[in-house]
Every structure is written in structure tokens, then in C-alpha cells.
């Protein structure tokens, strides 16, 4: 039952004053990091900057309060930016809010059904491919604001977007580009000065002062969105109908899947950093509740943020209290300083997201995977290019299907069905002499590896070589850990074939799962338990004894 107990309740046992101060310090620092990121992600997602902050506050607090990780920090992330922008463009803000709340319901169901552990089976080339693809898309979306290009509407399609950029690059605004470059340089080099205070915050302060005091004609949050409100929003239910629910089913499921993958990957990374162990299903339930609450207050989708979680750990955060403090500090900043945010240059926010895209790109891991087996490289590149050129949903779907097919092929290539081969040095095995003594009366075949649909056809084709004047066919299965329905169907076909040609079918070394499958279907009862042996020599000795007896009686 501990599966569904929030980590907060566990970590408060033995909680002391020293840890509290460490958590508070970490929470404040993470809030400072989250402030510019939440604003930038809100704007780039096609909504107002306040909504990015509301998400970090509401979802961030709930994820820490109810989540299954000690240190995970929740909020808006770059991975969602592309999806959210597309939903806003197609279905409007109300559609986004409803899709976010629906995604929350999906996440809760995934947690309740204990699907959290399945996320770890997502192939690494797929996660690297779509993460790198999202990074390229995020970078592409910031070109307009970074260079201050005069473009009415930026297309969502990648190729079309860059075509419009090149056609309008003559509208480059030098002052915006200069501010963007200054912000970029500060973010890159500030950690050499101070690692505690995030460079993104320093970049915002410095560039905002330059633009304000220098009276530069640079687009700002205020010039785009007007006066920002410092009041907290009231709960709002979006319009719900069967038609809208059906329409938003796919976007909502995409948000849920991406949220689950990113949050649980962040949990795994953080576990490695602190030597802990998260509760994946409780985390999914918390993520679901957080997204429902975020949508209720007009926020955008939220999930676990790896970079903010790492900052939390490095600054001493070891319990969910740090994440809750981070949300409270952000709330205070919104209530007190929100109107000042309207002076922030859009080029500075673009610079922050360009750095986010760089950090997300995982280009070293991407290049490293190019030397992996061909099947992994294919999955990586297909997922990457589909993420960039089409969308994330199609990329993940194709990536998973392709990875599954290539895995089946790889397993079927590894698995073998052949005449029993002598293994030198193995105790209690048939000797080379005994193997060569196999006659047309006794034939021995061995299956090596998982016996599943990918090898079932190979099994049937190999057994076509059996001479039908043989009297005993022994199938050695000691190296078969598992068998599926398709492979079992092949076994039953073989049994019928043997019955037709009056061949006695024998099995040796059948493991627990295949044996149980045969037993439940009545196969063992049908051919008799006497046809099953612990070792292949027992089966061969049995066959030889019966052959000798039949010769004697003849």
C-alpha cells in the first residue's frame, strides 16, 4: 500500500531544523531559476506570461505535496511548449485548459492502474530522438523574437517557418538582436562568476535595465501583452461537451504520455543523484491532480523538470518541502513584483529558451547513439526527424512501433532452432559420441532463447527437415525462459504432425512458464506427463529403451 503514499509523509519522519533550512534555501534558489523560465515558456506556448507562473505555483506545489519523489520540482517545461502552442492555435485557450484537465485524468488512471513501471521500457533512442527534436523546434520558435524580425504570423510547420525567416531576415531589428546576444552571453558566462544565482535571472535584470534606462525601442512583455495582473486567478471550468471531449482526446493523451515520460525520467535521474527510490505510480497520480488543478486556474500542462530538480538537489533540497517552498516564493513574487515583469525584453526571454533548447538537445548522447547498432540508429533518426518535421505524437508512435518490430527481428535472429550441438565442458550433457549416434529413429532438436511469434515460423520451417520415418522426436527446451501463444500454436501443430506419422513426441528441460502454459491448456494431460523429462539424456535413454524393447518383441 506504500505505493500510493506521498513521499512527503515518509520524509517528515525524523525531519529536523537543519534539513528545513536546507530545503528553504534550495526552494528559494529554485524559485529564482523557475521565474524567468516560467514566463518564457508561458509566452512561447502561446499564452500570457502569468499562466506560465500560475502553472509553476499550483502544479509545482501539488506535485511536491502529493508526489512520489523526494526532490522532484514540477512546473511548465520546454517539452510541452510545442504541443501547447499547437493546441492553442487550433482549439484556443479554452481548448488547452480542457485538454490539460483531461490529461490529468489520464495520468491519474495510469497511476491507479500501476502503469508507472512500464514507462521505463521506453527505448532510449526514442527518448533521445524526441528530446533532441523538441530542442530543435524550441530553438526554431525563438528566432523571430531573438532577432526582432517583423513577421505577422510565424507558421507552425518547421520547413515553412524557416522559409518565412529567410524571406524576412531583412527586417532584422539590430537593438533586439544586440539585447538577445547580451542576454545569451550573460547566461553562458555568469556561472564562472557565481553558480548559486542563475544566469537567466541576471540576464533578465541587466537587459531590462539596459532597455529601460536607455529608452531602447525593443519589444517587451508589456508592449505585447499590456499591463500584467498581480492578482491570483479564480477557478474556471471550461465549456464541456461530448464533441469537444472527442476532439481533444488525442491532444490530451499526448500531454499525459509526455508528462508521464518526462516526470518519471526526471525521478530516475534524481534517484541516481541522491541514492533514493521514487514511487512511480504515486507520482503519476500527483501529476494528474496537479494538471487538473493547473487547468482549473487557467494554467498550462506541467510535469517534472529535470534541470530545476537538479538545481534543487545541488542546493541541499532533500524533501518535498523544498518544492513547496519554491511554489510559495513564486506566489509572493507574482503578488508583489508581477507588474515589473512587463518591462522584460522578449529578446532576453528568447535567449533563455535558446539555452533551454541547447541543454535539452543532448547532442553528445545523440552523436554517441549514431555508433550504436543500426536498428537503434534508425529508431533515433526516425523519431528525431518526425518530431521536427511532423509532430511529437507521430514521432513517438512510429518510434515505438519501429523499435518493437526491430526488437522482434533482433530476438528472432538470436533465437535458434537446430539439431542439438555438443557444448564442450558442460557437465551432465550428451557427449560428442552420443550425439553422433543419433539415428533416423531418434531425432533431437533444441530451441535456444525466448520462444515467441518472431521465431515460431523458423521453428515450423526447421522441423520440416524431420524425417517422417523417425520414431522419437525430442524437443530440448532448457534454454527457453518463456513462450507465447504463437509459439505454443507451433508446438500443437508439431504434436498433430507427429500423431499423423506415428512419431512419439518427447520434451526435455521445459521451464516453469512454458510448462504451466501447456498444463493449463491440457496439452500435458493429452500427450502424458511421461513425455516430459528433466534432461535430454533421460529422454534419449527412454527412447532407446523403448526401441530396444520393440526390436526384442519383433
Coordinates of C-alpha atoms in Angstrom, one line a residue:
X1 CA 0.0 0.0 0.0
X2 CA 3.1 2.3 0.4
X3 CA 2.9 2.6 -3.4
X4 CA 0.2 5.3 -3.0
X5 CA 1.7 7.2 0.0
X6 CA 3.2 10.6 -0.9
X7 CA 6.9 10.9 -0.2
X8 CA 6.3 13.9 1.9
X9 CA 4.7 11.8 4.7
X10 CA 7.6 9.4 4.6
X11 CA 10.4 12.1 4.7
X12 CA 8.8 14.0 7.6
X13 CA 9.7 11.2 9.9
X14 CA 12.9 12.4 11.6
X15 CA 12.7 15.8 9.9
X16 CA 14.9 18.3 11.7
X17 CA 15.7 22.0 11.7
X18 CA 18.9 21.7 9.7
X19 CA 17.1 20.0 6.9
X20 CA 14.3 22.5 7.0
X21 CA 16.7 25.4 6.4
X22 CA 18.4 23.5 3.6
X23 CA 15.1 22.9 2.0
X24 CA 14.1 26.5 2.3
X25 CA 17.4 27.7 0.8
X26 CA 17.0 25.3 -2.1
X27 CA 13.4 26.2 -2.6
X28 CA 14.2 29.9 -2.9
X29 CA 17.0 29.3 -5.4
X30 CA 14.8 27.1 -7.5
X31 CA 12.1 29.7 -7.5
X32 CA 14.5 32.3 -8.8
X33 CA 15.5 29.8 -11.6
X34 CA 11.9 29.0 -12.3
X35 CA 10.7 32.6 -12.5
X36 CA 12.2 33.6 -16.0
X37 CA 11.7 30.1 -17.3
X38 CA 8.0 30.0 -16.4
X39 CA 7.5 33.4 -18.0
X40 CA 9.4 32.5 -21.2
X41 CA 7.6 29.1 -21.5
X42 CA 4.2 30.7 -21.0
X43 CA 4.8 33.2 -23.8
X44 CA 6.3 30.7 -26.2
X45 CA 3.4 28.3 -25.6
X46 CA 1.0 30.9 -27.0
X47 CA -0.4 32.1 -23.7
X48 CA 0.3 35.0 -21.4
X49 CA 3.3 35.1 -19.1
X50 CA 1.1 34.9 -15.9
X51 CA -0.2 31.5 -17.0
X52 CA 3.3 30.1 -17.0
X53 CA 3.8 31.3 -13.5
X54 CA 0.4 30.1 -12.3
X55 CA 1.3 26.6 -13.5
X56 CA 4.7 26.6 -11.7
X57 CA 2.9 27.8 -8.5
X58 CA -0.2 25.5 -8.5
X59 CA 1.2 22.4 -10.2
X60 CA 4.6 22.8 -8.5
X61 CA 3.1 22.8 -5.0
X62 CA 0.8 19.8 -5.6
X63 CA 3.5 17.7 -7.3
X64 CA 5.7 18.2 -4.2
X65 CA 2.9 17.8 -1.8
X66 CA 1.5 14.5 -3.2
X67 CA 4.3 13.2 -5.4
X68 CA 6.3 10.0 -5.2
X69 CA 9.7 11.7 -5.3
X70 CA 11.7 13.3 -2.5
X71 CA 13.2 16.1 -4.7
X72 CA 11.2 16.4 -7.9
X73 CA 10.3 20.0 -8.9
X74 CA 7.2 20.4 -11.1
X75 CA 6.1 23.1 -13.5
X76 CA 6.0 24.0 -17.1
X77 CA 8.7 22.6 -19.3
X78 CA 10.2 23.0 -22.8
X79 CA 8.9 19.7 -23.9
X80 CA 5.3 20.8 -23.6
X81 CA 5.9 24.1 -25.4
X82 CA 5.5 22.8 -29.0
X83 CA 2.3 20.8 -28.1
X84 CA 0.7 23.6 -26.1
X85 CA 1.3 26.1 -28.9
X86 CA -0.3 23.8 -31.4
X87 CA -3.4 23.2 -29.2
X88 CA -3.8 26.9 -28.6
X89 CA -3.6 27.7 -32.3
X90 CA -6.1 25.0 -33.2
X91 CA -8.5 24.9 -30.3
X92 CA -8.0 28.2 -28.4
X93 CA -7.2 28.8 -24.8
X94 CA -10.3 27.1 -23.5
X95 CA -9.5 24.0 -25.6
X96 CA -6.0 23.9 -24.0
X97 CA -7.4 24.2 -20.5
X98 CA -9.9 21.3 -21.1
X99 CA -7.1 19.2 -22.7
X100 CA -4.8 19.8 -19.7
X101 CA -7.6 18.7 -17.3
X102 CA -8.3 15.6 -19.4
X103 CA -4.6 14.8 -19.4
X104 CA -4.7 15.0 -15.7
X105 CA -7.5 12.4 -15.6
X106 CA -5.5 10.1 -17.9
X107 CA -2.4 10.4 -15.6
X108 CA -4.4 9.5 -12.5
X109 CA -5.8 6.4 -14.3
X110 CA -2.3 5.5 -15.4
X111 CA -1.1 5.7 -11.8
X112 CA -4.1 3.8 -10.3
X113 CA -3.6 1.0 -12.9
X114 CA 0.1 0.9 -11.9
X115 CA 1.4 1.7 -15.3
X116 CA 4.2 3.8 -13.9
X117 CA 6.7 0.9 -14.1
X118 CA 6.0 0.5 -17.8
X119 CA 7.4 3.9 -18.7
X120 CA 10.9 2.6 -18.0
X121 CA 10.6 0.3 -21.0
X122 CA 10.5 3.3 -23.4
X123 CA 13.6 2.7 -25.6
X124 CA 16.5 5.2 -25.0
X125 CA 16.8 6.0 -28.8
X126 CA 13.2 7.2 -28.8
X127 CA 13.5 9.5 -25.7
X128 CA 16.8 10.9 -27.1
X129 CA 15.3 11.3 -30.5
X130 CA 12.2 13.2 -29.5
X131 CA 14.0 15.3 -26.8
X132 CA 16.6 16.4 -29.4
X133 CA 13.8 17.0 -31.9
X134 CA 11.9 19.2 -29.4
X135 CA 15.1 21.1 -28.8
X136 CA 15.4 21.9 -32.5
X137 CA 11.8 23.0 -32.6
X138 CA 12.2 25.2 -29.5
X139 CA 15.3 26.9 -31.0
X140 CA 13.4 27.5 -34.2
X141 CA 10.5 29.1 -32.5
X142 CA 12.7 31.8 -30.8
X143 CA 14.4 33.2 -34.0
X144 CA 11.7 35.9 -34.5
X145 CA 11.9 37.4 -31.0
X146 CA 15.7 37.0 -30.7
X147 CA 16.4 39.0 -33.9
X148 CA 13.2 41.2 -33.6
X149 CA 12.0 40.1 -37.1
X150 CA 8.8 41.8 -38.3
X151 CA 6.6 38.8 -39.1
X152 CA 2.8 38.9 -38.6
X153 CA 2.3 35.1 -38.1
X154 CA 5.0 32.5 -37.8
X155 CA 4.0 29.2 -39.4
X156 CA 3.9 26.1 -37.2
X157 CA 5.5 23.8 -39.8
X158 CA 9.3 23.6 -39.4
X159 CA 10.3 23.9 -43.1
X160 CA 7.7 26.7 -43.7
X161 CA 8.8 28.5 -40.6
X162 CA 12.4 28.7 -41.8
X163 CA 11.4 29.7 -45.3
X164 CA 9.5 32.7 -43.7
X165 CA 12.5 33.5 -41.5
X166 CA 14.9 33.7 -44.5
X167 CA 12.4 35.7 -46.6
X168 CA 12.0 38.3 -43.7
X169 CA 15.5 38.4 -42.4
X170 CA 16.0 41.8 -43.9
X171 CA 13.6 43.1 -41.2
X172 CA 16.2 42.2 -38.5
X173 CA 16.0 44.7 -35.6
X174 CA 19.6 45.4 -34.5
X175 CA 18.7 46.6 -31.0
X176 CA 16.7 43.4 -30.3
X177 CA 19.4 41.2 -31.7
X178 CA 22.0 43.1 -29.5
X179 CA 19.9 42.6 -26.3
X180 CA 19.4 38.9 -27.2
X181 CA 23.2 38.4 -27.7
X182 CA 24.0 40.2 -24.4
X183 CA 21.4 38.0 -22.6
X184 CA 22.9 34.9 -24.2
X185 CA 26.5 35.8 -23.2
X186 CA 25.5 36.6 -19.6
X187 CA 23.7 33.2 -19.3
X188 CA 26.7 31.3 -20.7
X189 CA 29.4 33.1 -18.7
X190 CA 27.7 34.0 -15.5
X191 CA 28.3 30.6 -13.8
X192 CA 32.0 31.4 -13.9
X193 CA 31.2 34.3 -11.6
X194 CA 28.6 32.8 -9.3
X195 CA 26.9 29.4 -9.5
X196 CA 24.3 30.0 -6.9
X197 CA 22.4 32.8 -8.6
X198 CA 21.0 31.7 -12.0
X199 CA 22.5 33.4 -15.0
X200 CA 19.0 33.7 -16.6
X201 CA 17.8 36.0 -13.8
X202 CA 20.9 38.2 -14.1
X203 CA 20.4 38.3 -17.9
X204 CA 16.8 39.5 -17.4
X205 CA 17.7 42.2 -14.9
X206 CA 20.7 43.5 -16.9
X207 CA 18.9 43.6 -20.2
X208 CA 15.7 45.1 -18.7
X209 CA 17.8 47.9 -17.2
X210 CA 19.6 48.5 -20.5
X211 CA 16.3 48.7 -22.4
X212 CA 14.5 50.8 -19.8
X213 CA 17.3 53.3 -18.9
X214 CA 18.5 53.5 -22.5
X215 CA 14.9 54.0 -23.8
X216 CA 15.6 51.5 -26.5
X217 CA 12.8 50.6 -28.9
X218 CA 12.8 46.9 -28.1
X219 CA 9.6 44.8 -27.9
X220 CA 8.9 43.8 -24.3
X221 CA 6.3 41.7 -22.5
X222 CA 4.3 44.9 -21.8
X223 CA 4.3 46.0 -25.5
X224 CA 3.0 42.6 -26.5
X225 CA 0.6 41.7 -23.6
X226 CA -0.1 45.1 -21.9
X227 CA -0.3 45.5 -18.1
X228 CA 0.2 42.3 -16.2
X229 CA -2.1 41.5 -13.3
X230 CA -0.7 40.6 -9.9
X231 CA -3.9 39.0 -8.7
X232 CA -4.4 35.3 -8.5
X233 CA -7.0 33.8 -10.8
X234 CA -10.3 32.4 -9.7
X235 CA -11.2 28.8 -10.7
X236 CA -12.8 28.5 -14.1
X237 CA -14.4 25.4 -15.7
X238 CA -14.1 25.2 -19.5
X239 CA -17.1 24.5 -21.6
X240 CA -17.6 20.7 -21.8
X241 CA -19.4 18.7 -24.4
X242 CA -19.1 15.3 -25.9
X243 CA -18.0 16.7 -29.2
X244 CA -15.2 18.8 -27.5
X245 CA -14.1 15.8 -25.4
X246 CA -13.8 13.6 -28.5
X247 CA -12.0 16.4 -30.4
X248 CA -9.4 16.9 -27.6
X249 CA -8.9 13.2 -26.8
X250 CA -5.7 12.9 -28.9
X251 CA -4.0 16.2 -27.6
X252 CA -4.9 15.3 -24.0
X253 CA -3.5 11.8 -24.4
X254 CA -0.3 13.3 -25.9
X255 CA 0.1 15.6 -22.9
X256 CA -0.5 12.8 -20.5
X257 CA 2.1 10.5 -22.2
X258 CA 4.7 13.2 -22.5
X259 CA 4.1 14.3 -18.9
X260 CA 4.4 10.7 -17.6
X261 CA 7.6 10.0 -19.5
X262 CA 9.3 13.3 -18.6
X263 CA 8.3 13.2 -14.9
X264 CA 9.4 9.6 -14.4
X265 CA 12.6 10.1 -16.3
X266 CA 13.3 13.1 -14.0
X267 CA 12.5 10.9 -11.0
X268 CA 15.0 8.2 -12.2
X269 CA 17.7 10.9 -12.7
X270 CA 17.1 12.4 -9.3
X271 CA 17.2 8.9 -7.6
X272 CA 20.6 8.5 -9.1
X273 CA 21.8 11.8 -7.7
X274 CA 20.5 11.2 -4.1
X275 CA 20.5 7.4 -3.9
X276 CA 16.8 7.4 -3.4
X277 CA 13.8 5.5 -4.8
X278 CA 10.7 7.1 -6.1
X279 CA 7.1 5.8 -6.1
X280 CA 6.3 5.9 -9.8
X281 CA 2.5 5.3 -9.6
X282 CA 2.0 7.8 -6.8
X283 CA 4.0 10.3 -8.9
X284 CA 1.6 9.8 -11.8
X285 CA -1.4 10.3 -9.6
X286 CA 0.1 13.5 -8.2
X287 CA 1.0 14.7 -11.8
X288 CA -2.7 14.1 -12.8
X289 CA -4.1 16.1 -9.8
X290 CA -1.6 18.9 -10.5
X291 CA -2.6 19.2 -14.1
X292 CA -6.3 19.2 -13.3
X293 CA -5.7 22.0 -10.7
X294 CA -3.4 23.9 -13.2
X295 CA -6.2 23.8 -15.8
X296 CA -8.8 24.8 -13.3
X297 CA -6.9 28.0 -12.5
X298 CA -6.0 28.8 -16.2
X299 CA -2.6 27.2 -16.2
X300 CA -0.8 25.1 -18.8
X301 CA 0.4 21.4 -18.6
X302 CA 3.0 20.6 -16.0
X303 CA 5.4 17.8 -15.4
X304 CA 8.7 17.1 -13.5
X305 CA 11.5 19.5 -14.6
X306 CA 14.9 17.8 -14.7
X307 CA 17.0 21.0 -14.7
X308 CA 15.1 22.5 -11.7
X309 CA 15.2 19.2 -9.9
X310 CA 19.0 19.0 -10.3
X311 CA 19.3 22.6 -9.0
X312 CA 17.2 21.7 -6.0
X313 CA 19.4 18.7 -5.2
X314 CA 22.7 20.7 -5.7
X315 CA 21.5 23.3 -3.2
X316 CA 20.6 21.0 -0.4
X317 CA 16.9 20.1 -1.1
X318 CA 16.2 16.6 0.1
X319 CA 12.5 16.5 0.9
X320 CA 9.3 17.7 -0.9
X321 CA 9.3 20.8 1.4
X322 CA 11.8 22.4 -0.9
X323 CA 9.4 22.1 -3.9
X324 CA 6.6 23.5 -1.8
X325 CA 8.8 26.5 -0.7
X326 CA 9.7 27.1 -4.4
X327 CA 5.9 27.4 -5.2
X328 CA 5.2 29.8 -2.3
X329 CA 8.2 32.0 -3.2
X330 CA 6.9 32.2 -6.8
X331 CA 3.5 33.2 -5.5
X332 CA 4.9 36.0 -3.4
X333 CA 6.9 37.3 -6.4
X334 CA 3.7 37.3 -8.5
X335 CA 1.7 39.1 -5.9
X336 CA 4.4 41.7 -5.3
X337 CA 6.5 42.2 -8.4
X338 CA 4.4 41.0 -11.3
X339 CA 3.8 44.5 -12.9
X340 CA 7.6 44.9 -13.2
X341 CA 7.7 41.8 -15.5
X342 CA 6.2 43.8 -18.3
X343 CA 9.5 45.6 -18.8
X344 CA 11.3 42.4 -19.7
X345 CA 12.6 42.4 -23.4
X346 CA 11.2 39.5 -25.5
X347 CA 14.7 39.0 -27.0
X348 CA 16.0 38.1 -23.5
X349 CA 13.3 35.5 -23.0
X350 CA 14.2 34.1 -26.4
X351 CA 17.9 33.8 -25.3
X352 CA 16.8 31.9 -22.2
X353 CA 14.8 29.4 -24.3
X354 CA 17.7 29.0 -26.8
X355 CA 19.8 27.9 -23.8
X356 CA 17.0 25.6 -22.7
X357 CA 16.9 24.1 -26.2
X358 CA 20.7 23.6 -26.1
X359 CA 20.5 21.8 -22.8
X360 CA 17.6 19.7 -24.0
X361 CA 19.3 18.7 -27.2
X362 CA 21.5 16.0 -25.6
X363 CA 23.7 16.3 -28.7
X364 CA 26.6 14.3 -27.1
X365 CA 24.2 11.4 -26.4
X366 CA 22.7 11.9 -29.9
X367 CA 26.1 11.6 -31.5
X368 CA 27.1 8.7 -29.3
X369 CA 24.0 6.8 -30.4
X370 CA 25.0 7.1 -34.0
X371 CA 27.6 4.4 -33.3
X372 CA 25.0 2.0 -31.8
X373 CA 23.5 -0.9 -33.7
X374 CA 21.8 0.0 -37.0
X375 CA 18.3 -0.7 -35.6
X376 CA 18.9 1.8 -32.7
X377 CA 20.2 4.4 -35.1
X378 CA 17.2 4.0 -37.4
X379 CA 14.8 4.5 -34.4
X380 CA 16.7 7.5 -33.2
X381 CA 16.8 9.3 -36.6
X382 CA 13.1 8.4 -37.5
X383 CA 11.9 9.7 -34.1
X384 CA 14.1 12.9 -34.4
X385 CA 13.1 13.8 -37.9
X386 CA 9.3 13.1 -37.4
X387 CA 9.4 15.2 -34.2
X388 CA 10.9 18.1 -36.1
X389 CA 9.0 17.8 -39.4
X390 CA 5.6 16.4 -38.3
X391 CA 4.8 16.3 -34.6
X392 CA 5.7 14.6 -31.4
X393 CA 2.7 12.3 -31.4
X394 CA 3.5 10.8 -34.8
X395 CA 7.2 10.6 -33.8
X396 CA 6.6 8.6 -30.6
X397 CA 4.0 6.3 -32.3
X398 CA 6.3 5.5 -35.2
X399 CA 9.3 5.2 -32.9
X400 CA 7.7 2.7 -30.6
X401 CA 6.3 0.6 -33.5
X402 CA 9.6 0.6 -35.3
X403 CA 11.5 -0.2 -32.2
X404 CA 9.2 -3.1 -31.4
X405 CA 9.5 -4.5 -34.9
X406 CA 13.3 -4.2 -34.9
X407 CA 13.4 -5.8 -31.5
X408 CA 11.4 -8.7 -32.6
X409 CA 13.7 -9.1 -35.6
X410 CA 16.7 -9.0 -33.4
X411 CA 15.3 -11.5 -31.0
X412 CA 14.3 -13.9 -33.8
X413 CA 17.8 -13.6 -35.3
X414 CA 19.3 -14.5 -31.9
X415 CA 16.9 -17.3 -31.1
X416 CA 17.7 -20.7 -32.7
X417 CA 16.1 -24.0 -33.5
X418 CA 18.6 -26.6 -34.6
X419 CA 19.9 -30.1 -34.1
X420 CA 21.4 -30.4 -30.6
X421 CA 25.0 -29.4 -30.6
X422 CA 27.7 -30.6 -28.2
X423 CA 28.8 -28.0 -25.7
X424 CA 32.3 -28.8 -24.6
X425 CA 33.0 -28.7 -20.9
X426 CA 29.3 -28.7 -19.9
X427 CA 28.6 -31.2 -17.2
X428 CA 25.8 -33.7 -17.4
X429 CA 25.4 -33.1 -21.2
X430 CA 25.5 -35.5 -24.1
X431 CA 28.9 -36.4 -25.3
X432 CA 30.1 -35.8 -28.9
X433 CA 29.9 -39.6 -29.4
X434 CA 26.4 -39.8 -28.2
X435 CA 25.3 -37.0 -30.4
X436 CA 26.8 -38.7 -33.5
X437 CA 24.9 -41.8 -32.6
X438 CA 21.6 -40.1 -33.4
X439 CA 19.9 -42.3 -36.0
X440 CA 16.8 -41.9 -38.1
X441 CA 14.9 -43.4 -35.2
X442 CA 15.7 -40.7 -32.7
X443 CA 15.9 -37.0 -33.7
X444 CA 16.8 -34.3 -31.2
X445 CA 16.1 -30.6 -31.7
X446 CA 17.0 -27.7 -29.3
X447 CA 15.3 -24.3 -29.0
X448 CA 17.6 -21.5 -27.7
X449 CA 16.2 -18.2 -26.5
X450 CA 12.7 -16.8 -25.9
X451 CA 10.1 -18.9 -27.9
X452 CA 7.7 -16.3 -29.3
X453 CA 5.9 -15.3 -32.5
X454 CA 9.1 -14.0 -34.1
X455 CA 10.7 -17.5 -34.1
X456 CA 7.6 -19.6 -34.4
X457 CA 7.8 -19.7 -38.2
X458 CA 11.5 -20.6 -38.0
X459 CA 10.6 -23.4 -35.7
X460 CA 8.0 -24.9 -38.1
X461 CA 10.3 -24.5 -41.1
X462 CA 13.2 -26.2 -39.3
X463 CA 11.0 -29.1 -38.3
X464 CA 10.2 -29.7 -41.9
X465 CA 13.6 -31.3 -42.0
X466 CA 12.4 -34.1 -39.7
X467 CA 12.5 -37.5 -41.4
X468 CA 9.0 -38.9 -41.1
X469 CA 10.3 -42.4 -40.7
X470 CA 11.9 -41.4 -37.3
X471 CA 10.2 -42.9 -34.3
X472 CA 11.1 -40.4 -31.5
X473 CA 11.4 -36.6 -31.7
X474 CA 12.9 -34.9 -28.7
X475 CA 12.5 -31.2 -28.2
X476 CA 15.0 -29.8 -25.8
X477 CA 13.7 -26.5 -24.1
X478 CA 16.0 -25.9 -21.2
X479 CA 17.1 -22.5 -22.7
X480 CA 13.6 -21.3 -23.4
X481 CA 12.7 -18.9 -20.5
X482 CA 9.3 -18.0 -21.9
X483 CA 6.8 -19.0 -24.7
X484 CA 3.9 -17.0 -26.2
X485 CA 0.7 -18.2 -27.8
X486 CA 2.0 -18.2 -31.4
X487 CA 5.0 -20.4 -30.4
X488 CA 2.7 -22.7 -28.4
X489 CA 0.5 -23.0 -31.5
X490 CA 3.6 -24.2 -33.4
X491 CA 4.1 -26.9 -30.6
X492 CA 0.5 -28.1 -31.1
X493 CA 0.9 -28.2 -34.9
X494 CA 4.0 -30.3 -34.3
X495 CA 2.1 -32.7 -32.0
X496 CA -0.6 -33.2 -34.6
X497 CA 2.1 -33.9 -37.3
X498 CA 3.8 -36.4 -35.0
X499 CA 0.5 -38.2 -34.4
X500 CA -0.1 -38.4 -38.1
X501 CA 3.2 -40.0 -38.8
X502 CA 3.2 -42.1 -35.6
X503 CA 6.2 -40.3 -34.1
X504 CA 6.4 -40.1 -30.3
X505 CA 7.0 -36.5 -29.2
X506 CA 9.2 -36.0 -26.1
X507 CA 10.3 -32.8 -24.3
X508 CA 13.2 -32.2 -22.0
X509 CA 14.1 -29.4 -19.6
X510 CA 10.8 -27.5 -20.0
X511 CA 10.9 -24.3 -17.8
X512 CA 8.2 -23.1 -15.5
X513 CA 6.3 -20.7 -17.8
X514 CA 6.1 -22.9 -20.9
X515 CA 5.2 -25.9 -18.7
X516 CA 2.4 -24.0 -17.0
X517 CA 1.1 -22.8 -20.3
X518 CA 1.0 -26.4 -21.7
X519 CA -0.6 -27.6 -18.4
X520 CA -3.4 -25.0 -18.4
X521 CA -4.3 -25.9 -21.9
X522 CA -4.5 -29.6 -21.2
X523 CA -1.6 -30.4 -23.6
X524 CA 0.5 -32.2 -20.9
X525 CA -2.5 -34.4 -20.0
X526 CA -3.2 -35.1 -23.7
X527 CA 0.3 -36.4 -24.5
X528 CA 1.1 -37.7 -21.0
X529 CA 3.4 -36.5 -18.3
X530 CA 5.7 -39.4 -19.1
X531 CA 6.6 -37.5 -22.3
X532 CA 8.4 -34.8 -20.2
X533 CA 12.0 -35.3 -18.8
X534 CA 14.3 -33.2 -16.7
X535 CA 17.3 -33.8 -19.1
X536 CA 17.8 -34.7 -22.7
X537 CA 19.8 -37.9 -21.8
X538 CA 16.8 -39.1 -19.8
X539 CA 14.6 -38.6 -22.8
X540 CA 17.1 -40.2 -25.2
X541 CA 17.6 -43.2 -22.7
X542 CA 13.8 -43.6 -22.6
X543 CA 13.6 -43.7 -26.4
X544 CA 16.5 -46.1 -26.7
X545 CA 14.9 -48.4 -24.1
X546 CA 11.6 -48.5 -26.0
X547 CA 13.4 -49.1 -29.3
X548 CA 15.3 -52.0 -27.8
X549 CA 12.1 -53.4 -26.3
X550 CA 10.2 -53.2 -29.7
X551 CA 13.2 -54.9 -31.5
X552 CA 13.2 -57.7 -28.9
X553 CA 9.5 -58.3 -29.2
X554 CA 9.8 -58.3 -33.0

